[in-house]
mmCIF file of C-alpha atoms in Angstrom:
data_model
loop_
_atom_site.group_PDB
_atom_site.id
_atom_site.type_symbol
_atom_site.label_atom_id
_atom_site.label_comp_id
_atom_site.label_asym_id
_atom_site.label_seq_id
_atom_site.Cartn_x
_atom_site.Cartn_y
_atom_site.Cartn_z
ATOM 1 C CA UNK A 195 -109.221 59.751 -20.555
ATOM 2 C CA UNK A 196 -109.493 63.566 -20.677
ATOM 3 C CA UNK A 197 -106.460 65.621 -21.587
ATOM 4 C CA UNK A 198 -104.829 67.371 -18.645
ATOM 5 C CA UNK A 199 -106.107 70.916 -18.189
ATOM 6 C CA UNK A 200 -103.139 73.217 -19.013
ATOM 7 C CA UNK A 201 -104.549 75.848 -16.646
ATOM 8 C CA UNK A 202 -104.973 73.519 -13.680
ATOM 9 C CA UNK A 203 -103.376 75.045 -10.597
ATOM 10 C CA UNK A 204 -102.990 78.476 -12.173
ATOM 11 C CA UNK A 205 -105.237 80.043 -9.541
ATOM 12 C CA UNK A 206 -103.010 78.774 -6.725
ATOM 13 C CA UNK A 207 -99.953 79.978 -8.648
ATOM 14 C CA UNK A 208 -101.356 83.479 -8.825
ATOM 15 C CA UNK A 209 -102.021 83.525 -5.081
ATOM 16 C CA UNK A 210 -98.319 83.165 -4.402
ATOM 17 C CA UNK A 211 -97.076 85.374 -7.220
ATOM 18 C CA UNK A 212 -93.310 85.541 -7.195
ATOM 19 C CA UNK A 213 -92.783 89.130 -6.158
ATOM 20 C CA UNK A 214 -89.141 89.302 -5.225
ATOM 21 C CA UNK A 215 -86.466 91.892 -4.706
ATOM 22 C CA UNK A 216 -82.699 91.539 -4.972
ATOM 23 C CA UNK A 217 -80.412 93.053 -2.355
ATOM 24 C CA UNK A 218 -76.666 93.379 -2.224
ATOM 25 C CA UNK A 219 -74.325 95.251 0.041
ATOM 26 C CA UNK A 220 -70.589 95.576 0.320
ATOM 27 C CA UNK A 221 -68.960 97.123 3.359
ATOM 28 C CA UNK A 222 -65.609 98.765 3.298
ATOM 29 C CA UNK A 223 -63.375 97.325 5.957
ATOM 30 C CA UNK A 224 -63.614 100.182 8.374
ATOM 31 C CA UNK A 225 -60.222 100.134 10.081
ATOM 32 C CA UNK A 226 -59.606 103.724 9.105
ATOM 33 C CA UNK A 227 -56.639 104.088 11.459
ATOM 34 C CA UNK A 228 -55.596 100.525 12.092
ATOM 35 C CA UNK A 229 -52.623 100.402 14.472
ATOM 36 C CA UNK A 230 -49.895 98.003 13.393
ATOM 37 C CA UNK A 231 -46.837 97.355 15.532
ATOM 38 C CA UNK A 232 -44.456 99.748 13.834
ATOM 39 C CA UNK A 233 -46.644 102.018 11.699
ATOM 40 C CA UNK A 234 -50.155 103.285 11.098
ATOM 41 C CA UNK A 235 -51.785 101.540 8.138
ATOM 42 C CA UNK A 236 -55.043 102.487 6.436
ATOM 43 C CA UNK A 237 -56.904 99.473 5.121
ATOM 44 C CA UNK A 238 -59.676 100.019 2.586
ATOM 45 C CA UNK A 239 -60.642 96.746 0.952
ATOM 46 C CA UNK A 240 -63.750 95.627 -0.867
ATOM 47 C CA UNK A 241 -64.135 91.935 -1.538
ATOM 48 C CA UNK A 242 -66.379 90.907 -4.446
ATOM 49 C CA UNK A 243 -69.462 88.989 -3.426
ATOM 50 C CA UNK A 244 -70.108 85.381 -4.294
ATOM 51 C CA UNK A 245 -71.918 85.379 -7.640
ATOM 52 C CA UNK A 246 -71.360 81.964 -9.148
ATOM 53 C CA UNK A 247 -74.154 79.419 -9.196
ATOM 54 C CA UNK A 248 -74.598 75.911 -10.531
ATOM 55 C CA UNK A 249 -77.741 74.220 -11.742
ATOM 56 C CA UNK A 250 -79.310 71.810 -9.301
ATOM 57 C CA UNK A 251 -82.672 70.156 -9.039
ATOM 58 C CA UNK A 252 -85.153 68.756 -6.570
ATOM 59 C CA UNK A 253 -87.811 66.127 -7.081
ATOM 60 C CA UNK A 254 -91.455 67.097 -6.725
ATOM 61 C CA UNK A 255 -94.741 65.329 -7.314
ATOM 62 C CA UNK A 256 -94.574 66.538 -10.906
ATOM 63 C CA UNK A 257 -90.998 65.375 -11.522
ATOM 64 C CA UNK A 258 -87.667 67.178 -11.505
ATOM 65 C CA UNK A 259 -87.950 70.917 -10.886
ATOM 66 C CA UNK A 260 -84.648 72.604 -11.781
ATOM 67 C CA UNK A 261 -83.586 75.847 -10.166
ATOM 68 C CA UNK A 262 -80.254 77.651 -9.820
ATOM 69 C CA UNK A 263 -78.409 76.831 -6.622
ATOM 70 C CA UNK A 264 -75.802 78.751 -4.671
ATOM 71 C CA UNK A 265 -72.234 77.472 -4.617
ATOM 72 C CA UNK A 266 -70.794 76.527 -1.226
ATOM 73 C CA UNK A 267 -67.685 78.418 -0.042
ATOM 74 C CA UNK A 268 -64.621 76.423 0.909
ATOM 75 C CA UNK A 269 -63.960 75.689 4.563
ATOM 76 C CA UNK A 270 -65.498 73.764 7.452
ATOM 77 C CA UNK A 271 -69.215 73.606 6.745
ATOM 78 C CA UNK A 272 -72.454 72.245 8.132
ATOM 79 C CA UNK A 273 -76.061 72.662 7.047
ATOM 80 C CA UNK A 274 -79.419 72.353 8.779
ATOM 81 C CA UNK A 275 -80.531 68.751 9.279
ATOM 82 C CA UNK A 276 -83.302 69.000 11.868
ATOM 83 C CA UNK A 277 -86.911 69.190 10.758
ATOM 84 C CA UNK A 278 -90.328 70.084 12.112
ATOM 85 C CA UNK A 279 -93.797 68.763 11.414
ATOM 86 C CA UNK A 280 -95.610 70.619 8.612
ATOM 87 C CA UNK A 281 -98.441 72.924 9.634
ATOM 88 C CA UNK A 282 -101.199 74.639 7.684
ATOM 89 C CA UNK A 283 -99.314 77.863 7.098
ATOM 90 C CA UNK A 284 -96.261 76.140 5.608
ATOM 91 C CA UNK A 285 -97.906 73.012 4.162
ATOM 92 C CA UNK A 286 -97.056 72.420 0.528
ATOM 93 C CA UNK A 287 -94.021 74.735 0.581
ATOM 94 C CA UNK A 288 -90.323 73.790 0.851
ATOM 95 C CA UNK A 289 -90.375 75.342 4.331
ATOM 96 C CA UNK A 290 -92.899 72.798 5.626
ATOM 97 C CA UNK A 291 -90.195 70.646 7.210
ATOM 98 C CA UNK A 292 -87.687 73.363 8.092
ATOM 99 C CA UNK A 293 -86.907 73.656 11.802
ATOM 100 C CA UNK A 294 -88.640 76.299 13.863
ATOM 101 C CA UNK A 295 -86.771 79.465 14.737
ATOM 102 C CA UNK A 296 -83.238 79.211 16.093
ATOM 103 C CA UNK A 297 -83.320 75.392 15.834
ATOM 104 C CA UNK A 298 -82.700 75.871 12.116
ATOM 105 C CA UNK A 299 -79.344 77.599 12.673
ATOM 106 C CA UNK A 300 -76.557 75.031 12.465
ATOM 107 C CA UNK A 301 -73.003 75.709 13.563
ATOM 108 C CA UNK A 302 -70.082 73.410 12.698
ATOM 109 C CA UNK A 303 -67.789 72.015 15.348
ATOM 110 C CA UNK A 304 -65.064 74.474 16.285
ATOM 111 C CA UNK A 305 -61.508 73.559 15.339
ATOM 112 C CA UNK A 306 -58.261 75.466 14.933
ATOM 113 C CA UNK A 307 -57.906 77.205 11.586
ATOM 114 C CA UNK A 308 -54.862 79.303 10.739
ATOM 115 C CA UNK A 309 -53.944 81.524 13.686
ATOM 116 C CA UNK A 310 -57.353 81.067 15.319
ATOM 117 C CA UNK A 311 -57.655 78.516 18.115
ATOM 118 C CA UNK A 312 -60.612 76.188 18.502
ATOM 119 C CA UNK A 313 -61.736 78.272 21.490
ATOM 120 C CA UNK A 314 -61.657 81.473 19.412
ATOM 121 C CA UNK A 315 -63.573 79.822 16.576
ATOM 122 C CA UNK A 316 -66.161 78.508 19.013
ATOM 123 C CA UNK A 317 -66.658 81.916 20.623
ATOM 124 C CA UNK A 318 -67.000 83.622 17.239
ATOM 125 C CA UNK A 319 -69.499 81.038 15.984
ATOM 126 C CA UNK A 320 -71.623 81.758 19.055
ATOM 127 C CA UNK A 321 -71.469 85.489 18.363
ATOM 128 C CA UNK A 322 -72.568 84.997 14.760
ATOM 129 C CA UNK A 323 -75.455 82.802 15.877
ATOM 130 C CA UNK A 324 -76.516 85.451 18.378
ATOM 131 C CA UNK A 325 -76.432 88.114 15.636
ATOM 132 C CA UNK A 326 -78.544 85.944 13.312
ATOM 133 C CA UNK A 327 -81.153 85.493 16.031
ATOM 134 C CA UNK A 328 -81.083 89.195 16.886
ATOM 135 C CA UNK A 329 -81.453 90.136 13.222
ATOM 136 C CA UNK A 330 -84.082 87.718 11.943
ATOM 137 C CA UNK A 331 -85.926 86.185 14.913
ATOM 138 C CA UNK A 332 -85.951 88.515 17.923
ATOM 139 C CA UNK A 333 -89.308 90.339 18.376
ATOM 140 C CA UNK A 334 -87.365 93.474 19.346
ATOM 141 C CA UNK A 335 -86.088 93.544 15.750
ATOM 142 C CA UNK A 336 -89.046 91.997 13.909
ATOM 143 C CA UNK A 337 -91.827 94.170 15.261
ATOM 144 C CA UNK A 338 -90.065 96.512 17.687
ATOM 145 C CA UNK A 339 -87.703 97.715 14.933
ATOM 146 C CA UNK A 340 -84.920 98.191 17.477
ATOM 147 C CA UNK A 341 -81.433 97.197 16.250
ATOM 148 C CA UNK A 342 -79.581 97.975 19.495
ATOM 149 C CA UNK A 343 -78.973 94.360 20.494
ATOM 150 C CA UNK A 344 -77.727 93.536 16.995
ATOM 151 C CA UNK A 345 -75.386 96.514 16.769
ATOM 152 C CA UNK A 346 -73.928 95.770 20.205
ATOM 153 C CA UNK A 347 -72.617 92.436 18.891
ATOM 154 C CA UNK A 348 -70.414 94.135 16.296
ATOM 155 C CA UNK A 349 -66.941 95.563 16.762
ATOM 156 C CA UNK A 350 -67.290 99.107 18.135
ATOM 157 C CA UNK A 351 -65.846 100.689 14.986
ATOM 158 C CA UNK A 352 -68.108 98.569 12.756
ATOM 159 C CA UNK A 353 -71.314 99.876 14.301
ATOM 160 C CA UNK A 354 -71.586 103.381 12.804
ATOM 161 C CA UNK A 355 -71.841 102.213 9.184
ATOM 162 C CA UNK A 356 -74.192 99.337 9.905
ATOM 163 C CA UNK A 357 -76.344 101.708 11.939
ATOM 164 C CA UNK A 358 -76.858 103.765 8.778
ATOM 165 C CA UNK A 359 -78.249 100.677 7.042
ATOM 166 C CA UNK A 360 -81.060 100.602 9.564
ATOM 167 C CA UNK A 361 -82.025 104.140 8.599
ATOM 168 C CA UNK A 362 -83.077 102.932 5.133
ATOM 169 C CA UNK A 363 -84.041 99.892 3.103
ATOM 170 C CA UNK A 364 -80.565 98.339 3.353
ATOM 171 C CA UNK A 365 -81.547 96.964 6.752
ATOM 172 C CA UNK A 366 -83.327 94.089 5.014
ATOM 173 C CA UNK A 367 -79.995 92.638 3.898
ATOM 174 C CA UNK A 368 -79.145 91.708 7.481
ATOM 175 C CA UNK A 369 -82.360 92.033 9.507
ATOM 176 C CA UNK A 370 -86.125 91.679 9.245
ATOM 177 C CA UNK A 371 -88.543 94.481 10.019
ATOM 178 C CA UNK A 372 -92.180 93.425 9.683
ATOM 179 C CA UNK A 373 -94.409 96.002 8.023
ATOM 180 C CA UNK A 374 -96.728 97.364 10.757
ATOM 181 C CA UNK A 375 -99.691 96.995 8.381
ATOM 182 C CA UNK A 376 -99.473 93.190 8.580
ATOM 183 C CA UNK A 377 -99.147 90.722 11.435
ATOM 184 C CA UNK A 378 -97.151 87.551 11.878
ATOM 185 C CA UNK A 379 -99.157 84.428 12.600
ATOM 186 C CA UNK A 380 -98.894 84.206 16.407
ATOM 187 C CA UNK A 381 -99.212 80.409 16.315
ATOM 188 C CA UNK A 382 -96.220 79.922 14.027
ATOM 189 C CA UNK A 383 -92.497 80.474 14.439
ATOM 190 C CA UNK A 384 -90.454 81.396 11.360
ATOM 191 C CA UNK A 385 -89.008 78.382 9.589
ATOM 192 C CA UNK A 386 -85.239 78.447 9.094
ATOM 193 C CA UNK A 387 -82.750 76.423 7.092
ATOM 194 C CA UNK A 388 -79.285 76.933 5.682
ATOM 195 C CA UNK A 389 -75.564 76.414 6.007
ATOM 196 C CA UNK A 390 -72.646 77.809 8.042
ATOM 197 C CA UNK A 391 -69.033 77.644 6.837
ATOM 198 C CA UNK A 392 -65.822 78.994 8.329
ATOM 199 C CA UNK A 393 -62.266 79.386 7.102
ATOM 200 C CA UNK A 394 -59.245 81.640 7.431
ATOM 201 C CA UNK A 395 -58.701 84.397 4.865
ATOM 202 C CA UNK A 396 -55.957 86.982 4.586
ATOM 203 C CA UNK A 397 -56.475 90.539 3.405
ATOM 204 C CA UNK A 398 -53.269 92.507 3.203
ATOM 205 C CA UNK A 399 -51.226 91.588 6.249
ATOM 206 C CA UNK A 400 -54.208 90.740 8.425
ATOM 207 C CA UNK A 401 -55.650 87.267 8.982
ATOM 208 C CA UNK A 402 -59.396 86.918 9.490
ATOM 209 C CA UNK A 403 -61.673 84.168 10.609
ATOM 210 C CA UNK A 404 -64.459 84.351 8.036
ATOM 211 C CA UNK A 405 -67.773 82.755 8.974
ATOM 212 C CA UNK A 406 -70.150 82.576 6.021
ATOM 213 C CA UNK A 407 -73.825 81.970 6.710
ATOM 214 C CA UNK A 408 -76.406 81.277 4.010
ATOM 215 C CA UNK A 409 -79.948 80.962 5.393
ATOM 216 C CA UNK A 410 -83.560 81.210 4.315
ATOM 217 C CA UNK A 411 -86.012 82.730 6.806
ATOM 218 C CA UNK A 412 -89.669 82.012 6.030
ATOM 219 C CA UNK A 413 -92.366 83.922 7.917
ATOM 220 C CA UNK A 414 -96.063 83.074 8.172
ATOM 221 C CA UNK A 415 -98.589 85.892 8.371
ATOM 222 C CA UNK A 416 -102.169 86.182 9.512
ATOM 223 C CA UNK A 417 -104.755 85.871 6.775
ATOM 224 C CA UNK A 418 -107.226 83.407 5.311
ATOM 225 C CA UNK A 419 -104.692 82.153 2.754
ATOM 226 C CA UNK A 420 -101.849 81.762 5.291
ATOM 227 C CA UNK A 421 -99.502 84.005 3.271
ATOM 228 C CA UNK A 422 -95.757 83.503 3.501
ATOM 229 C CA UNK A 423 -92.849 85.832 2.836
ATOM 230 C CA UNK A 424 -89.137 85.113 3.017
ATOM 231 C CA UNK A 425 -85.724 86.658 3.447
ATOM 232 C CA UNK A 426 -82.692 84.812 2.069
ATOM 233 C CA UNK A 427 -79.216 86.072 2.867
ATOM 234 C CA UNK A 428 -75.583 85.105 2.623
ATOM 235 C CA UNK A 429 -73.331 87.065 4.964
ATOM 236 C CA UNK A 430 -69.569 87.051 5.489
ATOM 237 C CA UNK A 431 -68.834 87.760 9.143
ATOM 238 C CA UNK A 432 -65.147 88.659 9.554
ATOM 239 C CA UNK A 433 -63.163 88.473 12.788
ATOM 240 C CA UNK A 434 -59.661 89.975 12.477
ATOM 241 C CA UNK A 435 -56.679 88.573 14.286
ATOM 242 C CA UNK A 436 -56.478 90.850 17.314
ATOM 243 C CA UNK A 437 -52.676 91.115 17.288
ATOM 244 C CA UNK A 438 -51.802 94.838 17.351
ATOM 245 C CA UNK A 439 -55.391 95.937 16.672
ATOM 246 C CA UNK A 440 -56.967 98.861 18.437
ATOM 247 C CA UNK A 441 -59.732 97.895 20.850
ATOM 248 C CA UNK A 442 -62.430 99.436 18.667
ATOM 249 C CA UNK A 443 -61.454 97.266 15.697
ATOM 250 C CA UNK A 444 -61.598 93.982 17.592
ATOM 251 C CA UNK A 445 -64.641 91.816 17.143
ATOM 252 C CA UNK A 446 -67.208 91.069 14.446
ATOM 253 C CA UNK A 447 -67.429 92.886 11.121
ATOM 254 C CA UNK A 448 -69.954 92.397 8.347
ATOM 255 C CA UNK A 449 -68.060 92.221 5.064
ATOM 256 C CA UNK A 450 -70.190 90.967 2.147
ATOM 257 C CA UNK A 451 -73.946 90.548 2.029
ATOM 258 C CA UNK A 452 -76.010 88.982 -0.740
ATOM 259 C CA UNK A 453 -79.737 88.751 -0.180
ATOM 260 C CA UNK A 454 -83.209 88.685 -1.630
ATOM 261 C CA UNK A 455 -86.769 88.908 -0.353
ATOM 262 C CA UNK A 456 -89.424 86.676 -1.918
ATOM 263 C CA UNK A 457 -93.221 86.451 -2.047
ATOM 264 C CA UNK A 458 -93.280 90.038 -0.837
ATOM 265 C CA UNK A 459 -95.223 93.243 -1.212
ATOM 266 C CA UNK A 460 -93.065 95.520 -3.346
ATOM 267 C CA UNK A 461 -94.167 98.719 -1.639
ATOM 268 C CA UNK A 462 -93.079 97.379 1.749
ATOM 269 C CA UNK A 463 -89.827 96.011 0.288
ATOM 270 C CA UNK A 464 -89.024 99.447 -1.094
ATOM 271 C CA UNK A 465 -89.103 100.755 2.475
ATOM 272 C CA UNK A 466 -86.966 97.920 3.869
ATOM 273 C CA UNK A 467 -89.986 96.185 5.418
ATOM 274 C CA UNK A 468 -91.352 92.672 5.006
ATOM 275 C CA UNK A 469 -94.964 91.944 4.088
ATOM 276 C CA UNK A 470 -96.409 89.138 1.966
ATOM 277 C CA UNK A 471 -97.590 89.696 -1.596
ATOM 278 C CA UNK A 472 -100.941 91.483 -1.675
ATOM 279 C CA UNK A 473 -103.251 89.087 -3.497
ATOM 280 C CA UNK A 474 -105.420 91.930 -4.733
ATOM 281 C CA UNK A 475 -102.468 93.392 -6.641
ATOM 282 C CA UNK A 476 -100.760 90.182 -7.726
ATOM 283 C CA UNK A 477 -100.525 89.833 -11.513
ATOM 284 C CA UNK A 478 -101.481 86.657 -13.304
ATOM 285 C CA UNK A 479 -98.336 84.554 -13.426
ATOM 286 C CA UNK A 480 -98.177 81.618 -15.809
ATOM 287 C CA UNK A 481 -95.978 78.621 -14.978
ATOM 288 C CA UNK A 482 -94.788 78.529 -18.591
ATOM 289 C CA UNK A 483 -92.824 81.776 -18.357
ATOM 290 C CA UNK A 484 -91.515 82.036 -14.825
ATOM 291 C CA UNK A 485 -89.855 80.007 -12.095
ATOM 292 C CA UNK A 486 -92.043 78.327 -9.505
ATOM 293 C CA UNK A 487 -92.325 80.870 -6.646
ATOM 294 C CA UNK A 488 -91.841 78.073 -4.120
ATOM 295 C CA UNK A 489 -88.274 77.644 -5.349
ATOM 296 C CA UNK A 490 -87.350 80.951 -3.758
ATOM 297 C CA UNK A 491 -88.078 79.371 -0.368
ATOM 298 C CA UNK A 492 -85.337 76.787 -0.847
ATOM 299 C CA UNK A 493 -82.239 77.208 1.290
ATOM 300 C CA UNK A 494 -79.843 76.390 -1.541
ATOM 301 C CA UNK A 495 -81.426 78.658 -4.157
ATOM 302 C CA UNK A 496 -78.986 81.012 -5.866
ATOM 303 C CA UNK A 497 -79.002 84.542 -4.504
ATOM 304 C CA UNK A 498 -78.341 85.911 -7.979
ATOM 305 C CA UNK A 499 -81.938 86.351 -9.083
ATOM 306 C CA UNK A 500 -84.085 88.693 -11.128
ATOM 307 C CA UNK A 501 -85.855 91.537 -9.346
ATOM 308 C CA UNK A 502 -89.493 92.179 -10.265
ATOM 309 C CA UNK A 503 -89.938 94.900 -7.659
ATOM 310 C CA UNK A 504 -87.312 97.245 -9.043
ATOM 311 C CA UNK A 505 -85.818 97.919 -5.608
ATOM 312 C CA UNK A 506 -82.354 96.468 -6.075
ATOM 313 C CA UNK A 507 -79.446 98.854 -5.578
ATOM 314 C CA UNK A 508 -77.351 99.404 -8.683
#
């Protein structure tokens, strides 16, 4: 029996070279003149992002393939369980069985937590889901590059800062803009998978309903090799207790964002746009010295990754 060729499959590996870029964003809690019952209080709080990861593994045809996984925040949690039939564009990737589009967004059952009633939790979960769709799936955002619908879902006083993100590359932490030089596969919807968790947190004297979403969004593009590119984000969506809050501070705030883009063109990523890796510029990547690029399409992959595009903010 012949020895196994150590270079077998290297050509396919190179076609999906693991170009990836790390993103991170922290928002100051923008209640610059938050009205409390008896006094004006300025709240300026920055909460560290979730960094910890544990080692997990998945089974593949070649045996166990370890990769770092993201820890799950405490609280009421649910993850995607539906699946879709694999198609040519996604075949052979972890996204092959992910649900199509919004079907991949899973929301836990609403129940009272802290000062927030089940009805309030349910309404806020719906608002988060709407923002996720507006940010990562709506054609107005993907190809129209119009964030109006997304911004309208936020608390009025939260909008100005987030609007500035859309003026630069930071938009990719919360939304997807497709590079106009490439085209999504019109026969395929993005594949989506992840987890939603909610709990009550307290910052200073204010209680918040915190809804944490961690989702992978995998997009198929036109081209003979059915190229894929992905956005993976974890976002803390904070809803303050409305007691004694000004009207402009009531509603949804984006607190912490951790994200990366994978299998991407670095030039596009540097402009906050999404395009798949250009095969004509992809370096030779050997399996012996790098992680399998497909791992970055896994919904539970750690967001704390290396950046080989050099676009991560410091």
